[in-house]
mmCIF file with all atom_site columns, C-alpha atoms in Angstrom:
data_model
loop_
_atom_site.group_PDB
_atom_site.id
_atom_site.type_symbol
_atom_site.label_atom_id
_atom_site.label_alt_id
_atom_site.label_comp_id
_atom_site.label_asym_id
_atom_site.label_entity_id
_atom_site.label_seq_id
_atom_site.pdbx_PDB_ins_code
_atom_site.Cartn_x
_atom_site.Cartn_y
_atom_site.Cartn_z
_atom_site.occupancy
_atom_site.B_iso_or_equiv
_atom_site.pdbx_formal_charge
_atom_site.auth_seq_id
_atom_site.auth_comp_id
_atom_site.auth_asym_id
_atom_site.auth_atom_id
_atom_site.pdbx_PDB_model_num
ATOM 1   C CA . LEU A 1 1   ? 74.035  111.324 103.381 1.00 88.00 ? 1   LEU A CA 1
ATOM 2   C CA . ALA A 1 2   ? 77.249  111.305 101.206 1.00 88.00 ? 2   ALA A CA 1
ATOM 3   C CA . GLU A 1 3   ? 76.502  114.248 98.995  1.00 95.00 ? 3   GLU A CA 1
ATOM 4   C CA . PRO A 1 4   ? 76.885  117.118 101.510 1.00 94.00 ? 4   PRO A CA 1
ATOM 5   C CA . LYS A 1 5   ? 80.392  115.809 102.271 1.00 89.00 ? 5   LYS A CA 1
ATOM 6   C CA . VAL A 1 6   ? 81.562  114.797 99.136  1.00 92.00 ? 6   VAL A CA 1
ATOM 7   C CA . THR A 1 7   ? 80.612  118.433 97.519  1.00 97.00 ? 7   THR A CA 1
ATOM 8   C CA . ALA A 1 8   ? 82.350  120.125 100.333 1.00 96.00 ? 8   ALA A CA 1
ATOM 9   C CA . LEU A 1 9   ? 85.404  118.012 99.693  1.00 92.00 ? 9   LEU A CA 1
ATOM 10  C CA . PHE A 1 10  ? 85.384  118.779 95.759  1.00 96.00 ? 10  PHE A CA 1
ATOM 11  C CA . ALA A 1 11  ? 85.008  122.645 96.816  1.00 97.00 ? 11  ALA A CA 1
ATOM 12  C CA . GLN A 1 12  ? 88.113  122.122 99.094  1.00 96.00 ? 12  GLN A CA 1
ATOM 13  C CA . GLY A 1 13  ? 89.867  120.580 96.583  1.00 96.00 ? 13  GLY A CA 1
ATOM 14  C CA . ALA A 1 14  ? 89.164  122.972 93.764  1.00 97.00 ? 14  ALA A CA 1
ATOM 15  C CA . HIS A 1 15  ? 90.371  125.863 96.137  1.00 98.00 ? 15  HIS A CA 1
ATOM 16  C CA . ASP A 1 16  ? 93.638  124.224 97.257  1.00 98.00 ? 16  ASP A CA 1
ATOM 17  C CA . LEU A 1 17  ? 94.217  123.683 93.547  1.00 97.00 ? 17  LEU A CA 1
ATOM 18  C CA . ALA A 1 18  ? 93.485  127.205 92.131  1.00 97.00 ? 18  ALA A CA 1
ATOM 19  C CA . MET A 1 19  ? 95.276  128.552 95.214  1.00 97.00 ? 19  MET A CA 1
ATOM 20  C CA . LEU A 1 20  ? 98.569  126.165 94.023  1.00 97.00 ? 20  LEU A CA 1
ATOM 21  C CA . ALA A 1 21  ? 98.270  127.675 90.492  1.00 97.00 ? 21  ALA A CA 1
ATOM 22  C CA . SER A 1 22  ? 98.624  131.257 91.850  1.00 97.00 ? 22  SER A CA 1
ATOM 23  C CA . ILE A 1 23  ? 101.903 130.334 93.289  1.00 96.00 ? 23  ILE A CA 1
ATOM 24  C CA . LYS A 1 24  ? 104.686 131.892 90.925  1.00 94.00 ? 24  LYS A CA 1
ATOM 25  C CA . ARG A 1 25  ? 107.411 129.771 92.125  1.00 94.00 ? 25  ARG A CA 1
ATOM 26  C CA . LEU A 1 26  ? 107.591 126.034 92.669  1.00 95.00 ? 26  LEU A CA 1
ATOM 27  C CA . PRO A 1 27  ? 109.967 123.253 92.378  1.00 95.00 ? 27  PRO A CA 1
ATOM 28  C CA . SER A 1 28  ? 110.646 121.809 88.988  1.00 96.00 ? 28  SER A CA 1
ATOM 29  C CA . GLU A 1 29  ? 111.149 118.585 90.775  1.00 97.00 ? 29  GLU A CA 1
ATOM 30  C CA . LEU A 1 30  ? 109.159 117.393 94.007  1.00 97.00 ? 30  LEU A CA 1
ATOM 31  C CA . TRP A 1 31  ? 110.111 114.220 95.929  1.00 97.00 ? 31  TRP A CA 1
ATOM 32  C CA . THR A 1 32  ? 107.471 113.216 98.441  1.00 95.00 ? 32  THR A CA 1
ATOM 33  C CA . GLY A 1 33  ? 106.177 109.999 100.298 1.00 92.00 ? 33  GLY A CA 1
ATOM 34  C CA . SER A 1 34  ? 103.100 108.346 99.203  1.00 90.00 ? 34  SER A CA 1
ATOM 35  C CA . GLY A 1 35  ? 100.386 110.039 97.021  1.00 92.00 ? 35  GLY A CA 1
ATOM 36  C CA . GLY A 1 36  ? 98.224  109.549 99.554  1.00 88.00 ? 36  GLY A CA 1
ATOM 37  C CA . TYR A 1 37  ? 99.300  112.630 101.586 1.00 89.00 ? 37  TYR A CA 1
ATOM 38  C CA . TYR A 1 38  ? 96.696  115.518 100.742 1.00 92.00 ? 38  TYR A CA 1
ATOM 39  C CA . GLN A 1 39  ? 99.224  118.327 100.855 1.00 95.00 ? 39  GLN A CA 1
ATOM 40  C CA . ALA A 1 40  ? 101.804 116.570 98.783  1.00 95.00 ? 40  ALA A CA 1
ATOM 41  C CA . ARG A 1 41  ? 99.081  115.125 96.568  1.00 96.00 ? 41  ARG A CA 1
ATOM 42  C CA . ALA A 1 42  ? 98.005  118.713 95.714  1.00 97.00 ? 42  ALA A CA 1
ATOM 43  C CA . ILE A 1 43  ? 101.300 120.349 95.567  1.00 97.00 ? 43  ILE A CA 1
ATOM 44  C CA . GLY A 1 44  ? 102.558 117.528 93.356  1.00 97.00 ? 44  GLY A CA 1
ATOM 45  C CA . LEU A 1 45  ? 99.435  118.087 90.867  1.00 96.00 ? 45  LEU A CA 1
ATOM 46  C CA . GLU A 1 46  ? 100.424 121.585 90.114  1.00 97.00 ? 46  GLU A CA 1
ATOM 47  C CA . VAL A 1 47  ? 104.345 120.374 89.705  1.00 97.00 ? 47  VAL A CA 1
ATOM 48  C CA . LEU A 1 48  ? 102.843 117.690 87.073  1.00 96.00 ? 48  LEU A CA 1
ATOM 49  C CA . ARG A 1 49  ? 100.763 120.480 85.456  1.00 95.00 ? 49  ARG A CA 1
ATOM 50  C CA . ARG A 1 50  ? 103.657 122.976 84.715  1.00 97.00 ? 50  ARG A CA 1
ATOM 51  C CA . GLY A 1 51  ? 105.756 120.430 83.296  1.00 95.00 ? 51  GLY A CA 1
ATOM 52  C CA . GLY A 1 52  ? 107.588 119.450 86.233  1.00 96.00 ? 52  GLY A CA 1
ATOM 53  C CA . GLN A 1 53  ? 108.520 116.110 87.700  1.00 97.00 ? 53  GLN A CA 1
ATOM 54  C CA . VAL A 1 54  ? 107.021 114.619 91.015  1.00 97.00 ? 54  VAL A CA 1
ATOM 55  C CA . VAL A 1 55  ? 109.007 111.532 92.605  1.00 97.00 ? 55  VAL A CA 1
ATOM 56  C CA . ARG A 1 56  ? 107.036 109.349 95.165  1.00 96.00 ? 56  ARG A CA 1
ATOM 57  C CA . PHE A 1 57  ? 108.169 106.622 97.787  1.00 94.00 ? 57  PHE A CA 1
ATOM 58  C CA . ASP A 1 58  ? 106.135 103.541 98.525  1.00 91.00 ? 58  ASP A CA 1
ATOM 59  C CA . HIS A 1 59  ? 104.498 103.772 102.398 1.00 82.00 ? 59  HIS A CA 1
ATOM 60  C CA . GLY A 1 60  ? 104.222 100.660 103.868 1.00 74.00 ? 60  GLY A CA 1
ATOM 61  C CA . GLY A 1 61  ? 106.309 98.341  102.039 1.00 73.00 ? 61  GLY A CA 1
ATOM 62  C CA . SER A 1 62  ? 103.124 96.084  100.583 1.00 80.00 ? 62  SER A CA 1
ATOM 63  C CA . THR A 1 63  ? 102.803 97.864  97.204  1.00 86.00 ? 63  THR A CA 1
ATOM 64  C CA . GLY A 1 64  ? 102.560 95.169  94.750  1.00 86.00 ? 64  GLY A CA 1
ATOM 65  C CA . MET A 1 65  ? 101.927 92.419  96.879  1.00 86.00 ? 65  MET A CA 1
ATOM 66  C CA . ILE A 1 66  ? 98.074  92.364  96.528  1.00 84.00 ? 66  ILE A CA 1
ATOM 67  C CA . ASP A 1 67  ? 96.686  91.725  93.110  1.00 85.00 ? 67  ASP A CA 1
ATOM 68  C CA . MET A 1 68  ? 94.687  94.985  92.996  1.00 84.00 ? 68  MET A CA 1
ATOM 69  C CA . PRO A 1 69  ? 95.607  97.508  90.426  1.00 87.00 ? 69  PRO A CA 1
ATOM 70  C CA . GLU A 1 70  ? 93.288  100.116 91.075  1.00 86.00 ? 70  GLU A CA 1
ATOM 71  C CA . PRO A 1 71  ? 94.459  101.422 94.739  1.00 86.00 ? 71  PRO A CA 1
ATOM 72  C CA . LEU A 1 72  ? 98.305  101.685 92.538  1.00 89.00 ? 72  LEU A CA 1
ATOM 73  C CA . ALA A 1 73  ? 96.846  103.499 90.345  1.00 90.00 ? 73  ALA A CA 1
ATOM 74  C CA . MET A 1 74  ? 94.607  105.758 92.001  1.00 88.00 ? 74  MET A CA 1
ATOM 75  C CA . ARG A 1 75  ? 96.696  106.759 94.946  1.00 89.00 ? 75  ARG A CA 1
ATOM 76  C CA . GLU A 1 76  ? 100.148 106.907 93.256  1.00 92.00 ? 76  GLU A CA 1
ATOM 77  C CA . LEU A 1 77  ? 100.574 106.510 89.680  1.00 92.00 ? 77  LEU A CA 1
ATOM 78  C CA . SER A 1 78  ? 98.151  109.242 88.717  1.00 91.00 ? 78  SER A CA 1
ATOM 79  C CA . VAL A 1 79  ? 99.853  111.829 90.513  1.00 94.00 ? 79  VAL A CA 1
ATOM 80  C CA . SER A 1 80  ? 103.493 111.130 90.061  1.00 95.00 ? 80  SER A CA 1
ATOM 81  C CA . SER A 1 81  ? 105.944 110.688 87.395  1.00 94.00 ? 81  SER A CA 1
ATOM 82  C CA . ARG A 1 82  ? 108.320 108.179 89.087  1.00 95.00 ? 82  ARG A CA 1
ATOM 83  C CA . PHE A 1 83  ? 107.231 106.097 91.943  1.00 95.00 ? 83  PHE A CA 1
ATOM 84  C CA . VAL A 1 84  ? 109.806 103.907 94.139  1.00 95.00 ? 84  VAL A CA 1
ATOM 85  C CA . VAL A 1 85  ? 109.188 101.044 96.017  1.00 94.00 ? 85  VAL A CA 1
ATOM 86  C CA . THR A 1 86  ? 111.370 99.144  98.329  1.00 91.00 ? 86  THR A CA 1
ATOM 87  C CA . THR A 1 87  ? 113.261 96.753  96.065  1.00 92.00 ? 87  THR A CA 1
ATOM 88  C CA . GLU A 1 88  ? 113.366 96.146  92.494  1.00 94.00 ? 88  GLU A CA 1
ATOM 89  C CA . GLY A 1 89  ? 111.644 92.350  93.031  1.00 93.00 ? 89  GLY A CA 1
ATOM 90  C CA . ALA A 1 90  ? 108.967 95.036  94.342  1.00 92.00 ? 90  ALA A CA 1
ATOM 91  C CA . ALA A 1 91  ? 108.888 97.344  91.403  1.00 93.00 ? 91  ALA A CA 1
ATOM 92  C CA . GLU A 1 92  ? 108.515 94.131  89.383  1.00 93.00 ? 92  GLU A CA 1
ATOM 93  C CA . LEU A 1 93  ? 105.247 92.868  91.319  1.00 92.00 ? 93  LEU A CA 1
ATOM 94  C CA . CYS A 1 94  ? 103.796 96.229  90.552  1.00 91.00 ? 94  CYS A CA 1
ATOM 95  C CA . ARG A 1 95  ? 104.644 96.207  86.743  1.00 89.00 ? 95  ARG A CA 1
ATOM 96  C CA . GLU A 1 96  ? 102.782 93.016  86.695  1.00 88.00 ? 96  GLU A CA 1
ATOM 97  C CA . LEU A 1 97  ? 99.470  94.772  87.968  1.00 85.00 ? 97  LEU A CA 1
ATOM 98  C CA . ASP A 1 98  ? 97.312  94.862  84.886  1.00 71.00 ? 98  ASP A CA 1
ATOM 99  C CA . GLY A 1 99  ? 95.676  97.977  84.294  1.00 67.00 ? 99  GLY A CA 1
ATOM 100 C CA . ALA A 1 100 ? 97.787  99.704  87.247  1.00 67.00 ? 100 ALA A CA 1
ATOM 101 C CA . ARG A 1 101 ? 100.539 101.637 84.390  1.00 63.00 ? 101 ARG A CA 1
ATOM 102 C CA . HIS A 1 102 ? 96.776  102.830 82.752  1.00 60.00 ? 102 HIS A CA 1
ATOM 103 C CA . ASN A 1 103 ? 96.336  105.209 85.876  1.00 61.00 ? 103 ASN A CA 1
ATOM 104 C CA . ALA A 1 104 ? 93.721  108.068 85.402  1.00 57.00 ? 104 ALA A CA 1
ATOM 105 C CA . ALA A 1 105 ? 96.162  110.857 84.254  1.00 67.00 ? 105 ALA A CA 1
ATOM 106 C CA . GLY A 1 106 ? 96.919  108.847 81.379  1.00 73.00 ? 106 GLY A CA 1
ATOM 107 C CA . ARG A 1 107 ? 100.346 109.445 82.304  1.00 74.00 ? 107 ARG A CA 1
ATOM 108 C CA . ALA A 1 108 ? 103.636 107.335 81.635  1.00 79.00 ? 108 ALA A CA 1
ATOM 109 C CA . VAL A 1 109 ? 105.075 106.617 84.956  1.00 89.00 ? 109 VAL A CA 1
ATOM 110 C CA . GLU A 1 110 ? 108.460 105.276 85.697  1.00 91.00 ? 110 GLU A CA 1
ATOM 111 C CA . LEU A 1 111 ? 107.948 102.499 88.506  1.00 92.00 ? 111 LEU A CA 1
ATOM 112 C CA . VAL A 1 112 ? 111.608 102.290 90.455  1.00 93.00 ? 112 VAL A CA 1
ATOM 113 C CA . GLY A 1 113 ? 113.070 99.796  93.134  1.00 94.00 ? 113 GLY A CA 1
ATOM 114 C CA . GLY A 1 114 ? 115.154 100.978 95.473  1.00 91.00 ? 114 GLY A CA 1
ATOM 115 C CA . ALA A 1 115 ? 117.914 99.198  97.904  1.00 90.00 ? 115 ALA A CA 1
ATOM 116 C CA . GLY A 1 116 ? 115.691 97.453  100.459 1.00 87.00 ? 116 GLY A CA 1
ATOM 117 C CA . ASP A 1 117 ? 113.724 99.193  103.462 1.00 80.00 ? 117 ASP A CA 1
ATOM 118 C CA . PRO A 1 118 ? 116.607 99.095  106.431 1.00 79.00 ? 118 PRO A CA 1
ATOM 119 C CA . HIS A 1 119 ? 113.924 98.614  109.109 1.00 73.00 ? 119 HIS A CA 1
ATOM 120 C CA . PHE A 1 120 ? 113.992 94.716  107.583 1.00 73.00 ? 120 PHE A CA 1
ATOM 121 C CA . GLY A 1 121 ? 117.564 95.083  107.620 1.00 74.00 ? 121 GLY A CA 1
ATOM 122 C CA . GLN A 1 122 ? 117.882 95.826  111.380 1.00 72.00 ? 122 GLN A CA 1
ATOM 123 C CA . ALA A 1 123 ? 115.379 93.084  112.159 1.00 68.00 ? 123 ALA A CA 1
ATOM 124 C CA . LEU A 1 124 ? 117.512 90.428  110.373 1.00 69.00 ? 124 LEU A CA 1
ATOM 125 C CA . ARG A 1 125 ? 120.531 91.709  112.738 1.00 73.00 ? 125 ARG A CA 1
ATOM 126 C CA . LEU A 1 126 ? 118.908 91.294  115.885 1.00 69.00 ? 126 LEU A CA 1
ATOM 127 C CA . PRO A 1 127 ? 120.882 88.935  118.320 1.00 70.00 ? 127 PRO A CA 1
ATOM 128 C CA . ALA A 1 128 ? 119.940 85.403  118.604 1.00 68.00 ? 128 ALA A CA 1
ATOM 129 C CA . ARG A 1 129 ? 118.217 85.212  122.193 1.00 67.00 ? 129 ARG A CA 1
ATOM 130 C CA . PRO A 1 130 ? 116.219 82.503  124.136 1.00 60.00 ? 130 PRO A CA 1
ATOM 131 C CA . GLY A 1 131 ? 112.290 82.276  123.270 1.00 79.00 ? 131 GLY A CA 1
ATOM 132 C CA . ASN A 1 132 ? 110.290 84.250  125.769 1.00 81.00 ? 132 ASN A CA 1
ATOM 133 C CA . GLY A 1 133 ? 107.160 83.796  124.374 1.00 83.00 ? 133 GLY A CA 1
ATOM 134 C CA . ARG A 1 134 ? 106.429 87.489  124.117 1.00 88.00 ? 134 ARG A CA 1
ATOM 135 C CA . THR A 1 135 ? 104.072 88.195  121.669 1.00 92.00 ? 135 THR A CA 1
ATOM 136 C CA . VAL A 1 136 ? 102.873 91.551  120.318 1.00 93.00 ? 136 VAL A CA 1
ATOM 137 C CA . TYR A 1 137 ? 99.520  92.466  118.816 1.00 95.00 ? 137 TYR A CA 1
ATOM 138 C CA . ALA A 1 138 ? 100.102 95.233  116.558 1.00 94.00 ? 138 ALA A CA 1
ATOM 139 C CA . THR A 1 139 ? 97.031  96.949  115.151 1.00 94.00 ? 139 THR A CA 1
ATOM 140 C CA . GLY A 1 140 ? 95.636  98.804  112.043 1.00 91.00 ? 140 GLY A CA 1
ATOM 141 C CA . ALA A 1 141 ? 94.583  102.472 112.670 1.00 92.00 ? 141 ALA A CA 1
ATOM 142 C CA . ILE A 1 142 ? 91.161  103.943 113.588 1.00 93.00 ? 142 ILE A CA 1
ATOM 143 C CA . TYR A 1 143 ? 90.117  106.481 110.988 1.00 91.00 ? 143 TYR A CA 1
ATOM 144 C CA . GLY A 1 144 ? 87.223  108.227 111.799 1.00 90.00 ? 144 GLY A CA 1
ATOM 145 C CA . PHE A 1 145 ? 85.559  109.306 109.118 1.00 83.00 ? 145 PHE A CA 1
ATOM 146 C CA . ARG A 1 146 ? 88.647  109.109 106.926 1.00 81.00 ? 146 ARG A CA 1
ATOM 147 C CA . GLN A 1 147 ? 88.673  106.030 104.063 1.00 80.00 ? 147 GLN A CA 1
ATOM 148 C CA . VAL A 1 148 ? 91.933  104.594 102.983 1.00 78.00 ? 148 VAL A CA 1
ATOM 149 C CA . ILE A 1 149 ? 92.300  102.426 99.357  1.00 73.00 ? 149 ILE A CA 1
ATOM 150 C CA . PRO A 1 150 ? 91.803  99.464  99.853  1.00 73.00 ? 150 PRO A CA 1
ATOM 151 C CA . PRO A 1 151 ? 88.815  100.323 102.409 1.00 81.00 ? 151 PRO A CA 1
ATOM 152 C CA . VAL A 1 152 ? 89.612  99.053  105.785 1.00 84.00 ? 152 VAL A CA 1
ATOM 153 C CA . LEU A 1 153 ? 86.859  98.020  108.465 1.00 90.00 ? 153 LEU A CA 1
ATOM 154 C CA . ARG A 1 154 ? 84.612  100.793 109.549 1.00 91.00 ? 154 ARG A CA 1
ATOM 155 C CA . ASP A 1 155 ? 85.403  101.864 113.297 1.00 93.00 ? 155 ASP A CA 1
ATOM 156 C CA . PRO A 1 156 ? 83.091  100.373 115.304 1.00 94.00 ? 156 PRO A CA 1
ATOM 157 C CA . VAL A 1 157 ? 83.260  96.877  113.753 1.00 95.00 ? 157 VAL A CA 1
ATOM 158 C CA . TYR A 1 158 ? 86.919  97.195  113.822 1.00 95.00 ? 158 TYR A CA 1
ATOM 159 C CA . ILE A 1 159 ? 87.250  98.738  117.246 1.00 96.00 ? 159 ILE A CA 1
ATOM 160 C CA . ASP A 1 160 ? 85.052  95.345  118.328 1.00 97.00 ? 160 ASP A CA 1
ATOM 161 C CA . TRP A 1 161 ? 87.364  92.901  116.522 1.00 96.00 ? 161 TRP A CA 1
ATOM 162 C CA . GLN A 1 162 ? 90.299  94.588  118.364 1.00 97.00 ? 162 GLN A CA 1
ATOM 163 C CA . LEU A 1 163 ? 89.045  94.057  121.785 1.00 97.00 ? 163 LEU A CA 1
ATOM 164 C CA . ARG A 1 164 ? 87.655  90.486  121.214 1.00 97.00 ? 164 ARG A CA 1
ATOM 165 C CA . LEU A 1 165 ? 91.163  89.575  119.566 1.00 96.00 ? 165 LEU A CA 1
ATOM 166 C CA . ALA A 1 166 ? 93.315  91.257  122.221 1.00 96.00 ? 166 ALA A CA 1
ATOM 167 C CA . THR A 1 167 ? 90.823  89.467  125.144 1.00 96.00 ? 167 THR A CA 1
ATOM 168 C CA . GLU A 1 168 ? 91.616  86.322  123.542 1.00 95.00 ? 168 GLU A CA 1
ATOM 169 C CA . LEU A 1 169 ? 95.118  86.816  123.403 1.00 94.00 ? 169 LEU A CA 1
ATOM 170 C CA . CYS A 1 170 ? 95.737  87.681  126.947 1.00 93.00 ? 170 CYS A CA 1
ATOM 171 C CA . ARG A 1 171 ? 93.419  84.755  127.720 1.00 92.00 ? 171 ARG A CA 1
ATOM 172 C CA . ILE A 1 172 ? 95.703  82.593  126.162 1.00 88.00 ? 172 ILE A CA 1
ATOM 173 C CA . GLY A 1 173 ? 99.066  83.739  127.687 1.00 80.00 ? 173 GLY A CA 1
ATOM 174 C CA . PRO A 1 174 ? 100.045 86.712  129.560 1.00 76.00 ? 174 PRO A CA 1
ATOM 175 C CA . ALA A 1 175 ? 103.271 87.602  128.028 1.00 89.00 ? 175 ALA A CA 1
ATOM 176 C CA . ILE A 1 176 ? 101.029 89.935  125.473 1.00 93.00 ? 176 ILE A CA 1
ATOM 177 C CA . VAL A 1 177 ? 101.868 93.618  124.535 1.00 94.00 ? 177 VAL A CA 1
ATOM 178 C CA . LEU A 1 178 ? 99.096  95.459  122.995 1.00 96.00 ? 178 LEU A CA 1
ATOM 179 C CA . ARG A 1 179 ? 100.606 98.092  120.504 1.00 95.00 ? 179 ARG A CA 1
ATOM 180 C CA . PRO A 1 180 ? 97.983  100.080 118.739 1.00 94.00 ? 180 PRO A CA 1
ATOM 181 C CA . HIS A 1 181 ? 98.691  102.212 115.498 1.00 92.00 ? 181 HIS A CA 1
ATOM 182 C CA . PRO A 1 182 ? 100.177 105.203 116.235 1.00 90.00 ? 182 PRO A CA 1
ATOM 183 C CA . GLU A 1 183 ? 98.070  107.388 113.875 1.00 89.00 ? 183 GLU A CA 1
ATOM 184 C CA . GLY A 1 184 ? 94.446  107.636 113.580 1.00 90.00 ? 184 GLY A CA 1
ATOM 185 C CA . ILE A 1 185 ? 91.773  109.470 116.027 1.00 93.00 ? 185 ILE A CA 1
ATOM 186 C CA . PHE A 1 186 ? 93.236  108.081 118.932 1.00 93.00 ? 186 PHE A CA 1
ATOM 187 C CA . ARG A 1 187 ? 96.500  109.424 118.497 1.00 90.00 ? 187 ARG A CA 1
ATOM 188 C CA . GLY A 1 188 ? 97.577  111.419 121.761 1.00 88.00 ? 188 GLY A CA 1
ATOM 189 C CA . ARG A 1 189 ? 94.908  109.878 123.598 1.00 90.00 ? 189 ARG A CA 1
ATOM 190 C CA . PRO A 1 190 ? 93.526  106.852 125.209 1.00 93.00 ? 190 PRO A CA 1
ATOM 191 C CA . HIS A 1 191 ? 92.985  103.682 122.885 1.00 95.00 ? 191 HIS A CA 1
ATOM 192 C CA . PRO A 1 192 ? 90.001  101.470 123.518 1.00 96.00 ? 192 PRO A CA 1
ATOM 193 C CA . LEU A 1 193 ? 92.615  98.714  124.267 1.00 96.00 ? 193 LEU A CA 1
ATOM 194 C CA . GLU A 1 194 ? 93.307  100.464 127.537 1.00 96.00 ? 194 GLU A CA 1
ATOM 195 C CA . SER A 1 195 ? 90.467  98.779  128.690 1.00 95.00 ? 195 SER A CA 1
ATOM 196 C CA . ILE A 1 196 ? 92.089  95.700  128.507 1.00 95.00 ? 196 ILE A CA 1
ATOM 197 C CA . LYS A 1 197 ? 95.728  96.211  129.779 1.00 93.00 ? 197 LYS A CA 1
ATOM 198 C CA . PRO A 1 198 ? 98.190  99.157  129.258 1.00 94.00 ? 198 PRO A CA 1
ATOM 199 C CA . THR A 1 199 ? 99.013  99.574  125.836 1.00 95.00 ? 199 THR A CA 1
ATOM 200 C CA . ALA A 1 200 ? 102.657 99.845  124.798 1.00 93.00 ? 200 ALA A CA 1
ATOM 201 C CA . SER A 1 201 ? 103.688 103.183 123.113 1.00 89.00 ? 201 SER A CA 1
ATOM 202 C CA . ALA A 1 202 ? 107.692 102.274 122.409 1.00 87.00 ? 202 ALA A CA 1
ATOM 203 C CA . PRO A 1 203 ? 108.596 102.615 118.630 1.00 85.00 ? 203 PRO A CA 1
ATOM 204 C CA . PHE A 1 204 ? 107.601 99.161  116.916 1.00 81.00 ? 204 PHE A CA 1
ATOM 205 C CA . GLU A 1 205 ? 111.266 98.810  116.198 1.00 77.00 ? 205 GLU A CA 1
ATOM 206 C CA . THR A 1 206 ? 112.075 98.432  119.779 1.00 80.00 ? 206 THR A CA 1
ATOM 207 C CA . LEU A 1 207 ? 109.617 95.957  120.562 1.00 84.00 ? 207 LEU A CA 1
ATOM 208 C CA . MET A 1 208 ? 110.693 93.783  117.578 1.00 81.00 ? 208 MET A CA 1
ATOM 209 C CA . ALA A 1 209 ? 113.640 93.150  119.727 1.00 78.00 ? 209 ALA A CA 1
ATOM 210 C CA . GLU A 1 210 ? 111.555 92.238  122.798 1.00 82.00 ? 210 GLU A CA 1
ATOM 211 C CA . ALA A 1 211 ? 109.008 89.465  121.259 1.00 87.00 ? 211 ALA A CA 1
ATOM 212 C CA . ASP A 1 212 ? 108.656 86.237  119.486 1.00 86.00 ? 212 ASP A CA 1
ATOM 213 C CA . ILE A 1 213 ? 105.615 86.424  117.998 1.00 89.00 ? 213 ILE A CA 1
ATOM 214 C CA . PHE A 1 214 ? 103.963 89.279  115.684 1.00 90.00 ? 214 PHE A CA 1
ATOM 215 C CA . VAL A 1 215 ? 100.086 89.302  115.282 1.00 94.00 ? 215 VAL A CA 1
ATOM 216 C CA . PHE A 1 216 ? 99.006  91.860  112.510 1.00 92.00 ? 216 PHE A CA 1
ATOM 217 C CA . ASP A 1 217 ? 94.658  92.086  111.632 1.00 87.00 ? 217 ASP A CA 1
ATOM 218 C CA . TYR A 1 218 ? 95.761  94.513  108.688 1.00 79.00 ? 218 TYR A CA 1
ATOM 219 C CA . PRO A 1 219 ? 98.883  94.159  105.961 1.00 66.00 ? 219 PRO A CA 1
#
């Protein structure tokens, strides 16, 4: 079952890298988000092959907090010359992951900490208000045939989990806001959680100011 799909993916990757190699002018230094994005990953590989620099930035903010060096090495360090995380503390956590620096490309990678995530600063500046008991259930994405690193639950199991958890939360109290992940295969389409109650579509940063409790089921 896997062989036809894997073969097609290798063929597509080889085709795209050959096409990029034929482009005469590419930047000598590339800044992108996570190395997990296909287009940015492919372009960065060609820039590195030509001796250029590729600076990538963390996506999500939890990198280094879980003792799993392989995802960091595979997704980011193997396709970067510099990788930037939110703070110097987070960068030190990444440096402590045994094996992360010995990435698949065998290339020395600089790990850099930034000045913090402004969204967290925004949350700390929210004004004090009376508690309203409002609870936001913020789900992870439903990926379809995609998979991420570390792997997530497969869709049928994860959707079933979300429905069960949301049903129980709504049973416990009425002030429940269901906020599905904005990406994934249900982007722009009704999410299965709509069968329980209408879901929120406002940006998560807006919901932060309106609730007391947040429930996450994936880091």
